[in-house]
Tab-separated table of C-alpha atoms in Angstrom:
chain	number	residue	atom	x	y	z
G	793	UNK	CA	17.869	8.351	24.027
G	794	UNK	CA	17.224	6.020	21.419
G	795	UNK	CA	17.517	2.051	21.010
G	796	UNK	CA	20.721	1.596	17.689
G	797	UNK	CA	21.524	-1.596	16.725
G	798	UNK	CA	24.602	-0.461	14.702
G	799	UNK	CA	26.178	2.391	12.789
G	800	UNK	CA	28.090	2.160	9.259
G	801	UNK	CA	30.141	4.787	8.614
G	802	UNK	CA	30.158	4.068	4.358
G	803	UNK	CA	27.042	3.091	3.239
G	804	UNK	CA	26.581	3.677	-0.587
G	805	UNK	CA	23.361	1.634	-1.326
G	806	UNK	CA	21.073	3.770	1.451
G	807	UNK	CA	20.237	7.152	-0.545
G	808	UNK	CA	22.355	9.406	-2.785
G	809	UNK	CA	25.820	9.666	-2.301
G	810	UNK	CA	28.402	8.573	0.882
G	811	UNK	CA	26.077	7.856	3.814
G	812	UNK	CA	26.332	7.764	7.594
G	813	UNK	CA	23.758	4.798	7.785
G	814	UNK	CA	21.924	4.056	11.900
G	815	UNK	CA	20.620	0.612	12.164
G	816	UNK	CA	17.519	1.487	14.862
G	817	UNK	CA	16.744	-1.463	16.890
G	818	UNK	CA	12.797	-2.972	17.217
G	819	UNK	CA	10.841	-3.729	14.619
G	820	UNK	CA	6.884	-5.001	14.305
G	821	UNK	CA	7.279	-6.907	10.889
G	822	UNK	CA	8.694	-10.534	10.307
G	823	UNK	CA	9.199	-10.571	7.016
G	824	UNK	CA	9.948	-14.138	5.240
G	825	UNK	CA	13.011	-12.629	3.902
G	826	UNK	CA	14.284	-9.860	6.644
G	827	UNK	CA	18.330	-10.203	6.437
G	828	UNK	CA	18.469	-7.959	9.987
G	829	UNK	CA	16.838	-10.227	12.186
G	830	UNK	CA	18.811	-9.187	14.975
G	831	UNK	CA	16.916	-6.127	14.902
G	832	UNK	CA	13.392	-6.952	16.117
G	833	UNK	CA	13.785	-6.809	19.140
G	834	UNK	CA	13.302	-3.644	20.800
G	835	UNK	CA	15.034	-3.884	23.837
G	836	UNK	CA	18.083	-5.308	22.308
G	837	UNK	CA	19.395	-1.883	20.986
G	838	UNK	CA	22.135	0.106	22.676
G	839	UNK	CA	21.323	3.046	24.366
G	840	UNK	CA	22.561	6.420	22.483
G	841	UNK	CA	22.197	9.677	22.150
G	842	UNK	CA	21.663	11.908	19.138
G	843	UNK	CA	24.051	14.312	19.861
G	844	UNK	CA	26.844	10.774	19.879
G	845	UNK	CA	24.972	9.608	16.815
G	846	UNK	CA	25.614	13.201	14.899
G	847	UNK	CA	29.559	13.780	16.668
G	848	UNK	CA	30.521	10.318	15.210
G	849	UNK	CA	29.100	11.529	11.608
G	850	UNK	CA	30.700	14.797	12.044
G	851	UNK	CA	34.437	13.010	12.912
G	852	UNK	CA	34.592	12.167	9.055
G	853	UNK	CA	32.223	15.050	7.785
G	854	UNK	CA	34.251	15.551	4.914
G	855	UNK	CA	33.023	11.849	3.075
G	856	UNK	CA	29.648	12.926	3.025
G	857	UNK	CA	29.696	16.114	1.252
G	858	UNK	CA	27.540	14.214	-1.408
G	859	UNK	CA	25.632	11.903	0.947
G	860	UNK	CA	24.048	12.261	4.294
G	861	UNK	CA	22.820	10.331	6.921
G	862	UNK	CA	20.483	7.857	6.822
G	863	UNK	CA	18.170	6.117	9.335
G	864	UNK	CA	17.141	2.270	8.827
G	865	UNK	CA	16.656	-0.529	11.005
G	866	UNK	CA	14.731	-2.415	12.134
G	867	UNK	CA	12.063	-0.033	11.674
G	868	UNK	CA	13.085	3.835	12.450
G	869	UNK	CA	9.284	5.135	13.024
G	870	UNK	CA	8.891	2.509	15.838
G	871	UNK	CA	11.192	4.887	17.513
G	872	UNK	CA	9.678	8.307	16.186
G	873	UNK	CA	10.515	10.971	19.178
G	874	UNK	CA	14.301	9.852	18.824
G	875	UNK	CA	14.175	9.988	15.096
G	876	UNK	CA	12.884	13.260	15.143
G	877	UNK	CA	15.281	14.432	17.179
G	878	UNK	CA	18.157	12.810	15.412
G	879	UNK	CA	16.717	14.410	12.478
G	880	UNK	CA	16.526	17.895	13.636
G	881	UNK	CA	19.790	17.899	14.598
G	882	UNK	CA	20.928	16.951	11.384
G	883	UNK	CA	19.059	19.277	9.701
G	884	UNK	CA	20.428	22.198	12.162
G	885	UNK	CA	24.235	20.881	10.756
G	886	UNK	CA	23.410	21.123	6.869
G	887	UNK	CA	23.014	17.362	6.748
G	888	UNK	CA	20.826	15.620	3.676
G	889	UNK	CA	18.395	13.473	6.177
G	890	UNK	CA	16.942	9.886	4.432
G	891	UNK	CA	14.634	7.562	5.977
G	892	UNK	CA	14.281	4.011	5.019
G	893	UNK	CA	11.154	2.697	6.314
G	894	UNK	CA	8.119	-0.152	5.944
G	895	UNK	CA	5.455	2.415	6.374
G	896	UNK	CA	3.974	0.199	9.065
G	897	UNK	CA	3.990	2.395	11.810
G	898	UNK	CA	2.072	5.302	9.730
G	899	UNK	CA	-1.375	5.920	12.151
G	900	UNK	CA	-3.844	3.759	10.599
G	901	UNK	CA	-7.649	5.227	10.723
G	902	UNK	CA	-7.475	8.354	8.634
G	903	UNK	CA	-6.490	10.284	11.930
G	904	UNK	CA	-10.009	9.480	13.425
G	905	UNK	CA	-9.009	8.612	17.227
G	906	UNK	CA	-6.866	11.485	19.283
G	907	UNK	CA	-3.932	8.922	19.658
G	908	UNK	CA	-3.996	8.535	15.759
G	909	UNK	CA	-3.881	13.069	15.383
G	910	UNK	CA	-1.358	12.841	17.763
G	911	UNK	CA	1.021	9.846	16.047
G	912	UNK	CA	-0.128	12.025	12.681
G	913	UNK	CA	1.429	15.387	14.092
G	914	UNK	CA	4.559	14.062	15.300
G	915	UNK	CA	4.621	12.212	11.517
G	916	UNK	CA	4.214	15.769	10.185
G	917	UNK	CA	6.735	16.960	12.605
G	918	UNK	CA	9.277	14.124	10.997
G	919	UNK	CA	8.738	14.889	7.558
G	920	UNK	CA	9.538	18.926	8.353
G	921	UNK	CA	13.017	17.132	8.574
G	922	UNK	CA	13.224	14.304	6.304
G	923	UNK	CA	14.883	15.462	2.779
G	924	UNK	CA	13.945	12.017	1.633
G	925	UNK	CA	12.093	9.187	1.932
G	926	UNK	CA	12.976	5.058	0.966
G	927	UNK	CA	9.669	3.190	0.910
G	928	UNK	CA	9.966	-0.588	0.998
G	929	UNK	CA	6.864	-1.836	-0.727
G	930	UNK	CA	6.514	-5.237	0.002
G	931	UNK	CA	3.631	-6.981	-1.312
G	932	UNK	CA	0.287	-5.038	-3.394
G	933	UNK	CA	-2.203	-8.380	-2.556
G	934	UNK	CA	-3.174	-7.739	1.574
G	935	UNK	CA	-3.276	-11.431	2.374
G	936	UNK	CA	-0.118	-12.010	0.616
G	937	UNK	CA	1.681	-9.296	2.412
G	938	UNK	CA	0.040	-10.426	5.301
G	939	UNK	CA	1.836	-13.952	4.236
G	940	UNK	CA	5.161	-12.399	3.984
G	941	UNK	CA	4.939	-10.103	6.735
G	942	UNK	CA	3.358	-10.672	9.291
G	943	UNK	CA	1.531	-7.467	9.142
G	944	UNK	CA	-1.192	-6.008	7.040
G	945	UNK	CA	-0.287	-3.355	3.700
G	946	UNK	CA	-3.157	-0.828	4.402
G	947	UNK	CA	-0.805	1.541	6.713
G	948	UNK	CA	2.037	1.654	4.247
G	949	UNK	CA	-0.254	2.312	1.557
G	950	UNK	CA	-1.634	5.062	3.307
G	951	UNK	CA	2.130	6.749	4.236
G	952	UNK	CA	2.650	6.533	0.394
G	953	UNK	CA	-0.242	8.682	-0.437
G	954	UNK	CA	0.340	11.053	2.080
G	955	UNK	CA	3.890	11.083	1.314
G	956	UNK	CA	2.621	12.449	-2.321
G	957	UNK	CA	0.028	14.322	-0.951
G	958	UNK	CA	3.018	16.340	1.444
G	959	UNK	CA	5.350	16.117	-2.079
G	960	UNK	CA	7.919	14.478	-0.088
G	961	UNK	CA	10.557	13.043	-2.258
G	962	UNK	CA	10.236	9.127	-2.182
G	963	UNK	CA	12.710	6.349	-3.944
G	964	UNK	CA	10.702	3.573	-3.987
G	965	UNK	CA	12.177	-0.179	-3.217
G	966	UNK	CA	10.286	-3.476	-3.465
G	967	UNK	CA	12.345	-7.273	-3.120
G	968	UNK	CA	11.266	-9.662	-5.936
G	969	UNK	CA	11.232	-13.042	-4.543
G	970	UNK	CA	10.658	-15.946	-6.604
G	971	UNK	CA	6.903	-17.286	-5.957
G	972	UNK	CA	5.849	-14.438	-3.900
G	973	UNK	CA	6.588	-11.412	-5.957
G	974	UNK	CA	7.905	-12.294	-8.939
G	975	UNK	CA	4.651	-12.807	-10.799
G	976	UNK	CA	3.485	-10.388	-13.373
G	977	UNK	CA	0.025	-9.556	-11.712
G	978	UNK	CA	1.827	-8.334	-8.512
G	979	UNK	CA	4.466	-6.375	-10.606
G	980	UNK	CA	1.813	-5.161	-12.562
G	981	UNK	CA	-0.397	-4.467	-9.553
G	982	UNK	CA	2.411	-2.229	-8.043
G	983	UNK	CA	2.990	-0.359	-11.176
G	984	UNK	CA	-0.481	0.636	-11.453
G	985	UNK	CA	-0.271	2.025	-7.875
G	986	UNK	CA	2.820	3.871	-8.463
G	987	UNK	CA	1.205	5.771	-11.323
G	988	UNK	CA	-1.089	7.631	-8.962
G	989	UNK	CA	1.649	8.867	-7.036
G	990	UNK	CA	3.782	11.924	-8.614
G	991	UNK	CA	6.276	12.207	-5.723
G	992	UNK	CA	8.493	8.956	-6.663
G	993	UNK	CA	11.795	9.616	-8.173
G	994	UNK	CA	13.599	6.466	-8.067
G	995	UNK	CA	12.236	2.803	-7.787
G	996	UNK	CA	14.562	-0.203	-6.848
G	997	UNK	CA	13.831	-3.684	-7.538
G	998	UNK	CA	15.994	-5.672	-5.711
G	999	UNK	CA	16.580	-9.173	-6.408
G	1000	UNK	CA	15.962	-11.862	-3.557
G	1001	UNK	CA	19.096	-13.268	-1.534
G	1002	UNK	CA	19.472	-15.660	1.186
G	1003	UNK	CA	22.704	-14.005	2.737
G	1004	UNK	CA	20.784	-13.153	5.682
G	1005	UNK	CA	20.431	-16.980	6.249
G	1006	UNK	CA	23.544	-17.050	8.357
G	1007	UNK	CA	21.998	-14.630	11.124
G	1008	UNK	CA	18.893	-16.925	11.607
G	1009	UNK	CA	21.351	-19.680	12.123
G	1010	UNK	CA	23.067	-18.248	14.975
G	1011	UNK	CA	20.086	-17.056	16.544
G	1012	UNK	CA	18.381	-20.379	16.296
G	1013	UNK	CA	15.622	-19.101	14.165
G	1014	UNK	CA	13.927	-21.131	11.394
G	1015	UNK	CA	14.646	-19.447	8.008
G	1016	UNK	CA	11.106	-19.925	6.248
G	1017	UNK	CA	12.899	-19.482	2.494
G	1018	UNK	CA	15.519	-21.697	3.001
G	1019	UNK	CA	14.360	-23.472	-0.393
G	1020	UNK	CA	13.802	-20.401	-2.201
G	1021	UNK	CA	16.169	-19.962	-5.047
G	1022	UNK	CA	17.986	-16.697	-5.172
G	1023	UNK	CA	16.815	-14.487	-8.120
G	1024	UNK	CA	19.524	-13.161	-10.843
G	1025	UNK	CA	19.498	-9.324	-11.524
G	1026	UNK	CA	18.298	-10.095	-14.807
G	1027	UNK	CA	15.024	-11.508	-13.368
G	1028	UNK	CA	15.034	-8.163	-11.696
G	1029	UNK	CA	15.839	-6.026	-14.229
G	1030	UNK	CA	12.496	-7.954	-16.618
G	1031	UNK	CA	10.574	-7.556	-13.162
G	1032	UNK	CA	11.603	-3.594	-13.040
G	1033	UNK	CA	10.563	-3.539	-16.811
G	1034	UNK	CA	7.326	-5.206	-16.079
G	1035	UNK	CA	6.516	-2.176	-13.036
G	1036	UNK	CA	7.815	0.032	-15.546
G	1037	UNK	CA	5.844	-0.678	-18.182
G	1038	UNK	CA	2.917	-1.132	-16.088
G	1039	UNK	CA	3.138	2.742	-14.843
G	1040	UNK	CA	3.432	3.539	-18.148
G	1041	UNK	CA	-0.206	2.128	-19.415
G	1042	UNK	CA	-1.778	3.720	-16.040
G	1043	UNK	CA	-0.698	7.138	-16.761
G	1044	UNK	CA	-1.335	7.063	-20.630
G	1045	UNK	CA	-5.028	6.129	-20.102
């Protein structure tokens, strides 16, 4: 059984195509700008099976011919057995299987300790079923992530390299938020990183919004941005150009 938050039965902004999209509950992150607060918190989720996950998808099979399901949260690899297992049974239906994760809960270490081989296994066991992977980059600097997070960068690094070191297909996402990430070194800084990798078929820069801002309200949570101006999707677009261009140098020298 694993902890959901919520299920949307049209998502068209969480991989390619229609998707069946699982909100998984519990998440060890507190980012500055998270717009599913109401997701933290482990024991908040509702109790489901994967086999009532999948028969729900399979009710309106037909819209995601294109698509698949995807798995986001929260943070899905907090909850790894159950995603495997969701994932697995997708995989025994014909379904395209996407996970949108932080990274965070890749086994830090380099797979030193037993628990670490162990976490590392059942990661391997996880990507035998993921078809593809959404990586939500946050921050290059560590103290600035650290800032913004809550949580140190070294672990999601790590998940991207072994993510191109298993040639797992990756679309990679990272929020621009004015101040924080919208400054050419970072851009810059995550370009150059990208250009190591050769598994990354997409990248997303998405511009900063405070329509989360509502949710901290009603839980009675302080919303640290609150004077952050929202960024316009040009400002995105000249920070995408920026990663872009960025990648471009790194690979050409």
């Amino acid at each position: 059984m694993g902890k959901i938050h919520s299920m949307e039965s049209f998502g068209t902004v969480d991989g390619p195509g229609v998707r069946f999209v699982v909100f998984f509950e519990g998440c060890p992150m507190r980012c500055l700008y998270c717009h599913n607060p109401d997701t933290w918190h482990l024991e908040d989720g509702k109790e489901m099976s994967a086999e009532e996950i999948l028969s729900r998808m399979e009710r309106n099979r037909s819209f995601y011919r294109t698509g698949g399901i995807t798995a986001t949260g929260g943070e899905p690899m907090l909850q790894i057995d159950f995603l495997m297992e969701l994932f697995a049974g997708a995989k025994e239906r014909g379904i395209h299987t996407c996970l949108d994760t932080s990274g965070i809960m890749f086994p830090g270490g380099g797979g030193t300790s037993e628990e670490e081989r162990e976490r590392l296994k059942k990661v391997d066991r996880l990507l035998s079923v993921t078809d593809l992977v959404m990586l939500d980059i946050k921050h290059m600097d560590a103290e600035e992530h650290r800032k913004l997070t809550g949580q140190d960068n070294e672990k999601i690094l790590a998940f991207a390299r072994y993510l191109d070191e298993k040639q797992i297909p990756v679309w990679i996402r990272h929020v621009v938020v004015p101040g924080i990430t919208f400054r050419r070194e970072e851009l810059e800084a995550l370009g150059r990183f990208l250009a190591t990798l050769s598994n990354v078929e997409k990248l997303e820069v998405l511009p900063y919004h405070s329509m989360g801002k509502v949710k901290y309200d009603n839980l009675g949570i302080d919303y640290a941005l609150k004077d952050t101006p929202q960024l316009t999707k040009a400002e995105a677009k000249s920070a995408e150009s920026i990663i872009l261009e960025a990648m471009r140098q790194a690979r050409n020298v």
